[in-house]
GROMACS .gro file of C-alpha atoms in nm:
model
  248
    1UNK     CA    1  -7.132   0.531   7.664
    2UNK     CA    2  -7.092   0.943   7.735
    3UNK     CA    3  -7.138   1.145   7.474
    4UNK     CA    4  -6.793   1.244   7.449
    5UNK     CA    5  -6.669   0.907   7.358
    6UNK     CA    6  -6.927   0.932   7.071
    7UNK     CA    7  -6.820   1.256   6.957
    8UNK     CA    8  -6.467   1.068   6.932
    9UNK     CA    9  -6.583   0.798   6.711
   10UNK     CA   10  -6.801   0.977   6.503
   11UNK     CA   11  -6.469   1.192   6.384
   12UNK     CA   12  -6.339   1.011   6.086
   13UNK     CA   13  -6.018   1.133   5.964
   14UNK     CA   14  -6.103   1.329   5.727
   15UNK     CA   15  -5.984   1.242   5.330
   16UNK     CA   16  -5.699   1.442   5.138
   17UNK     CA   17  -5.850   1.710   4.925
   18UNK     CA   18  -5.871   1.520   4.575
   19UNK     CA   19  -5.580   1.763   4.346
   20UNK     CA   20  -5.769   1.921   4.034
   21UNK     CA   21  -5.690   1.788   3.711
   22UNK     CA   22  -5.370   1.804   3.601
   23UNK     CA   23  -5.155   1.919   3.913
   24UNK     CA   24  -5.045   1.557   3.968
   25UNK     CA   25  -4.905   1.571   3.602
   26UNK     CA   26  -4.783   1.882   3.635
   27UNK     CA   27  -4.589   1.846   3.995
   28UNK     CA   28  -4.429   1.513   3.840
   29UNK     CA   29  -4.309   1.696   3.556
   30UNK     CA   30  -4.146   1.978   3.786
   31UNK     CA   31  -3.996   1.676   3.947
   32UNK     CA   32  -3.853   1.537   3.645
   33UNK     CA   33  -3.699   1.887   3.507
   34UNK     CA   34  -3.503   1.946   3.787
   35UNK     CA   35  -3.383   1.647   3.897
   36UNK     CA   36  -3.242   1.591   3.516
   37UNK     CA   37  -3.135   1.909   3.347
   38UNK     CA   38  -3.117   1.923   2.993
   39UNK     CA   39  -2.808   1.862   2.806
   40UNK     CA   40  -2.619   2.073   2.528
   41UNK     CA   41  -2.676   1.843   2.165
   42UNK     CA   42  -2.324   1.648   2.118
   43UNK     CA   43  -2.135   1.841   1.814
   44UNK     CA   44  -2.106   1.611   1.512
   45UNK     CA   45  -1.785   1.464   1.353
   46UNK     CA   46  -1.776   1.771   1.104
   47UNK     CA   47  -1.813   2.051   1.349
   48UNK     CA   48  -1.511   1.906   1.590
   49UNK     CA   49  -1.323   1.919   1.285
   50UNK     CA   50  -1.412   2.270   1.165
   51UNK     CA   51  -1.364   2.408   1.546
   52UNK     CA   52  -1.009   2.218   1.555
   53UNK     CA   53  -0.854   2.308   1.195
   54UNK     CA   54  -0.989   2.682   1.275
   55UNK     CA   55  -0.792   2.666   1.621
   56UNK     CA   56  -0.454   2.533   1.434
   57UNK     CA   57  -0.557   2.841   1.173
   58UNK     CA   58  -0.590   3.080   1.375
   59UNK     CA   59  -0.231   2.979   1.588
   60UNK     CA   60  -0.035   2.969   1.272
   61UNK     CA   61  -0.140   3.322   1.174
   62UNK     CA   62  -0.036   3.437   1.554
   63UNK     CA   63   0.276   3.241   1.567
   64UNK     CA   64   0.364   3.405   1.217
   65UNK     CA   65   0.309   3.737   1.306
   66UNK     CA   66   0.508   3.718   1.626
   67UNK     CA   67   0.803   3.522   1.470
   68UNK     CA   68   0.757   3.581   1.074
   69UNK     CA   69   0.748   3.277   0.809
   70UNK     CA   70   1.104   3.135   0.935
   71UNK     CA   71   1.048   3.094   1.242
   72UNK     CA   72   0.726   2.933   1.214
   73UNK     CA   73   0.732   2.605   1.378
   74UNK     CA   74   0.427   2.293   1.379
   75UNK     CA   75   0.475   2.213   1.701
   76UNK     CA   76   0.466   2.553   1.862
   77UNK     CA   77   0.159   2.567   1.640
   78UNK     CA   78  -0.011   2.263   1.816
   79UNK     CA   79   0.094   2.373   2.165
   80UNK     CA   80  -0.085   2.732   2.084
   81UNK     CA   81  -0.402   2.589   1.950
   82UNK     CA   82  -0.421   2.353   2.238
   83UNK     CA   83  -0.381   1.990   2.035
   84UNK     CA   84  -0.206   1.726   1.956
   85UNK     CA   85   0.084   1.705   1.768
   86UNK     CA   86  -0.113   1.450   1.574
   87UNK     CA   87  -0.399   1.612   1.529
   88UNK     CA   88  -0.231   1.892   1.392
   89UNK     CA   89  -0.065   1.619   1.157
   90UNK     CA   90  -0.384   1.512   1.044
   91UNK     CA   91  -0.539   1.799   0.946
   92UNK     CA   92  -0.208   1.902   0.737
   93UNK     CA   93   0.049   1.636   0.684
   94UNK     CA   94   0.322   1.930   0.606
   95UNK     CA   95   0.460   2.280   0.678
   96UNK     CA   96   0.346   2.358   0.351
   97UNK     CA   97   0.002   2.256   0.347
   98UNK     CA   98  -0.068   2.394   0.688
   99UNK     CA   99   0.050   2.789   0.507
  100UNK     CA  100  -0.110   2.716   0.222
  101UNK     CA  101  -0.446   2.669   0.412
  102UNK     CA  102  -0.376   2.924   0.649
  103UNK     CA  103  -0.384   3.186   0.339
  104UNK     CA  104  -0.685   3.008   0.236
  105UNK     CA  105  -0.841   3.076   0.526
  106UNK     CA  106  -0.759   3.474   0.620
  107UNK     CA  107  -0.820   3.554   0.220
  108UNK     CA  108  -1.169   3.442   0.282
  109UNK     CA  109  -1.205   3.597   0.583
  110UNK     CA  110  -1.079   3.917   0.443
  111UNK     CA  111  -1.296   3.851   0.117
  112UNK     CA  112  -1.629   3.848   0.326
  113UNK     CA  113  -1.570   4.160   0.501
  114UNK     CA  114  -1.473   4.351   0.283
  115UNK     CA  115  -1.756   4.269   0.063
  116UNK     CA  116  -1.979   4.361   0.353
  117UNK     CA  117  -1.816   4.688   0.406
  118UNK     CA  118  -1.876   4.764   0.046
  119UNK     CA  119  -2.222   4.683   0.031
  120UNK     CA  120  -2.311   4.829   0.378
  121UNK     CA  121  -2.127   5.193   0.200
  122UNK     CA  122  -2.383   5.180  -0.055
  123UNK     CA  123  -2.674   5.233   0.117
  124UNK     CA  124  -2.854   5.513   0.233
  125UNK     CA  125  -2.666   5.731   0.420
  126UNK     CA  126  -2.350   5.495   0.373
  127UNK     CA  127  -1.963   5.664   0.314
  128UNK     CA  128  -1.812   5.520   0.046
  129UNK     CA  129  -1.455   5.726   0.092
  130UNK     CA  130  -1.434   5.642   0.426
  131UNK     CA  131  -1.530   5.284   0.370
  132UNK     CA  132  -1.249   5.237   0.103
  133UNK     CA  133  -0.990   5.361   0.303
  134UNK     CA  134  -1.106   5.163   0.589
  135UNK     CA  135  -1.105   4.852   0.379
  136UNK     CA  136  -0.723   4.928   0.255
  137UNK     CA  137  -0.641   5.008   0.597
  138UNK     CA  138  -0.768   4.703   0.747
  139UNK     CA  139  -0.601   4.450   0.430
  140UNK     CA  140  -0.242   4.671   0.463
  141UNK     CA  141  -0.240   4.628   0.803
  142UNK     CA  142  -0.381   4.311   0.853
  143UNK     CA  143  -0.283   3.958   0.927
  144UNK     CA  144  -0.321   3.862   0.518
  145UNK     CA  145  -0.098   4.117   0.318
  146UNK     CA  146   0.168   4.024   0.655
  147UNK     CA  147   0.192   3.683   0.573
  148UNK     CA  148   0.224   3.713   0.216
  149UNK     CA  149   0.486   3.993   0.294
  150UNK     CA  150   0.699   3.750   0.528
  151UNK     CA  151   0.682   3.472   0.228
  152UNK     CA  152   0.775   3.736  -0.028
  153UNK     CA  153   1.074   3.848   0.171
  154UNK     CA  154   1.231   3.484   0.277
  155UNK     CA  155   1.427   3.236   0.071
  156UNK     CA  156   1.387   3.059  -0.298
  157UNK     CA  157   1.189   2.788  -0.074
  158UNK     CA  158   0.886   2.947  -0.082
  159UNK     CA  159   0.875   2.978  -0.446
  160UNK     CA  160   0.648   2.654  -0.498
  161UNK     CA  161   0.429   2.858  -0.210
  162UNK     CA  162   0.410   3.150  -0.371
  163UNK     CA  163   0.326   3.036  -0.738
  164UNK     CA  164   0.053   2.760  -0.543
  165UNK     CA  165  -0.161   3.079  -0.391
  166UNK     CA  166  -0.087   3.390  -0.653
  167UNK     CA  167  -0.397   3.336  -0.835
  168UNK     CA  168  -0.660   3.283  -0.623
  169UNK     CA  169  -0.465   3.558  -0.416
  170UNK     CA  170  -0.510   3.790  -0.726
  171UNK     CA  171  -0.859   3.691  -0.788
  172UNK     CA  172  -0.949   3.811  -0.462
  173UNK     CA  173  -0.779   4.118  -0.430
  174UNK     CA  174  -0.918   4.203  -0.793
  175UNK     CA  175  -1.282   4.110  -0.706
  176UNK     CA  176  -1.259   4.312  -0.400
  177UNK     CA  177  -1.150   4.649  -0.573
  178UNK     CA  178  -1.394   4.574  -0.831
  179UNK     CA  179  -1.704   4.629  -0.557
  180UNK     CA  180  -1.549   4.924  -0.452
  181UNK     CA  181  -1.519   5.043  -0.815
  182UNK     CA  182  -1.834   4.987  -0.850
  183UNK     CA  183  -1.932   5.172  -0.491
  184UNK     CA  184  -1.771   5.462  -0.580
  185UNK     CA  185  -1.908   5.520  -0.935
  186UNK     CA  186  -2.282   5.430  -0.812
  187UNK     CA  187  -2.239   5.703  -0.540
  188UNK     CA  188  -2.210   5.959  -0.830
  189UNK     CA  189  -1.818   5.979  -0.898
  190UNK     CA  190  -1.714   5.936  -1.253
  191UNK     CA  191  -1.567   5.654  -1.366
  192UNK     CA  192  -1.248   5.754  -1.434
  193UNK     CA  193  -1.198   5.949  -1.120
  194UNK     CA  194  -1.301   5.676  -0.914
  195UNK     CA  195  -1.043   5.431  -1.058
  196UNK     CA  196  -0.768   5.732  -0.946
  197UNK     CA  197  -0.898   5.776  -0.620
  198UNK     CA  198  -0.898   5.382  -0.560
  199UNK     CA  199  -0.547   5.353  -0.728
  200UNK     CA  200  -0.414   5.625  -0.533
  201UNK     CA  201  -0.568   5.475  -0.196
  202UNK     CA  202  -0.449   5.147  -0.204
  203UNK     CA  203  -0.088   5.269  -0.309
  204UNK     CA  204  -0.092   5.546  -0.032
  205UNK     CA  205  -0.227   5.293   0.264
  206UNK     CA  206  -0.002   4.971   0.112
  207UNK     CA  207   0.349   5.233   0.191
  208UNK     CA  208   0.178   5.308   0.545
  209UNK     CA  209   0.181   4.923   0.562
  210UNK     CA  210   0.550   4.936   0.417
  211UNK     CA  211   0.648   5.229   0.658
  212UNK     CA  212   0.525   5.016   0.969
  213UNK     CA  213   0.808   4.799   0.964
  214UNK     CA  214   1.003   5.072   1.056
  215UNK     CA  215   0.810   5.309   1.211
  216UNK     CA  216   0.555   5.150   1.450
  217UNK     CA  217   0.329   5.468   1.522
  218UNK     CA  218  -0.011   5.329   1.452
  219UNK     CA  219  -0.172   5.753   1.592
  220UNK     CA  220   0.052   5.864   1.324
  221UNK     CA  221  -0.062   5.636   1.073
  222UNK     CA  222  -0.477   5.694   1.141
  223UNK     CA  223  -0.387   6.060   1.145
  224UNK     CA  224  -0.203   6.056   0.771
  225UNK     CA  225  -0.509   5.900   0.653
  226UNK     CA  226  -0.750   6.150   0.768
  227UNK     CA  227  -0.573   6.373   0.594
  228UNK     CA  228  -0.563   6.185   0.300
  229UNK     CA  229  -0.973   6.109   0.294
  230UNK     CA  230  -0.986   6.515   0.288
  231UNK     CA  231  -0.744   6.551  -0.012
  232UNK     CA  232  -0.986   6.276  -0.186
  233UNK     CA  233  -1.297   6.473  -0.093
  234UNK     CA  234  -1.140   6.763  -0.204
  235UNK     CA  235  -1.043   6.643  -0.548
  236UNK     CA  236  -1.390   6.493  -0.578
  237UNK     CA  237  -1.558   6.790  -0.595
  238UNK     CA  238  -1.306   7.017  -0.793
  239UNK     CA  239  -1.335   6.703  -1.008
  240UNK     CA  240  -1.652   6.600  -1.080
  241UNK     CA  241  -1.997   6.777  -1.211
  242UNK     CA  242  -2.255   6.972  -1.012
  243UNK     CA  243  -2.472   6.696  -0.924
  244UNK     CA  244  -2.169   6.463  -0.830
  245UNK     CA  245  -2.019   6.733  -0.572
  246UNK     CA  246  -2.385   6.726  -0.405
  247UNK     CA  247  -2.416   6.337  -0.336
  248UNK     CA  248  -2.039   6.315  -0.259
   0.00000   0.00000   0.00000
């Protein structure tokens, strides 16, 4: 036998290198994550409920704003959210019901916020003048005091509507203008000032509102009330002590 056919058998194949510890695990799991991605958690009963009454919500208070409280219409209110008519029936059964909850809904809405607002104008640095007139501006103007406005204006139907949400309506409202009573007089106005300058506000911003409807100049508007937070500034400090005129 030459030596070169011994130097051939004498070459074993050599073995695999042995993986350390753990790499075998660890390439099998790499394996496993990609070839089966994770999946979002399936939404419960409850939340597919919440998302679709807040998408039939959230139509009706479009739809009313683009074609008032007449010309609101269920089905044009399902097509816009993007269900059923029946779904839309089993959430609310009735015109009614669905306005109702609708005013439910942005009077909460408007509730939170504007608590927010007040409590964010409290602290340090914070502008309470600014924030109230921010606040009216943004309930005058906004989807809430519209709807209520439409209602008010159209037939003796909307009686049983109107008597079903005026209180928690004026519990709202009243709560609301309490905080910023309270805002005002804890950033050093006097009481009885800062129950004018509210009064005056919310009178002054609700006929902006008004004037809207027949003057749609929104720059006008925003200007008017920059004038108006410098008359209230003004009267502030002819108005009120020393100390007062400092923190204001």
């Amino acid at each position: 036998m030459s030596n070169s056919d011994k130097s051939t058998r004498n070459k074993r194949p050599r073995p695999d290198p042995v993986p350390p510890p753990g790499s075998r695990q660890t390439l099998r799991s790499r394996r496993q994550h990609t070839a089966e991605p994770k999946q979002a958690p399936r939404r419960t009963q409850a939340e597919r409920t919440e998302t679709t009454r807040k998408l039939l919500l959230e139509a009706a208070v479009k739809l009313i704003r683009k074609n008032g409280f007449g010309g609101l219409r269920t089905v044009e209110v399902a097509d816009e959210a993007g269900v059923s008519r029946g779904a839309l029936m089993h959430h609310f059964p009735s015109k009614h019901e669905l306005v109702v909850a609708v005013l439910t809904y942005v009077n909460e809405v408007t509730f939170t916020k504007s608590t927010r607002r007040a409590q964010l104008a409290r602290h340090d640095g914070g502008d309470p003048i600014a924030g109230v007139v921010k606040d009216a501006h943004d309930f005058f103007f906004g989807d809430y005091f519209f709807i209520e406005l439409a209602i008010a204006m159209s037939d003796d139907s909307t009686r049983r509507l109107r008597l079903e949400t005026q209180q928690f309506v004026r519990q709202t409202r009243f709560s609301i203008e309490a905080t910023w009573l309270d805002t005002l007089i804890s950033s050093g106005v006097p009481e009885q000032l800062a129950k004018d300058v509210l009064a005056l506000t919310l009178s002054v911003v609700r006929g902006f509102s008004v004037r809207m409807l027949i003057e749609n100049d929104p720059e006008h508007f925003s200007r008017l009330l920059e004038v108006w937070q410098k008359i209230i500034r003004q009267h502030i400090q002819d108005s009120s002590p020393t100390r007062t005129k400092r923190r204001t």
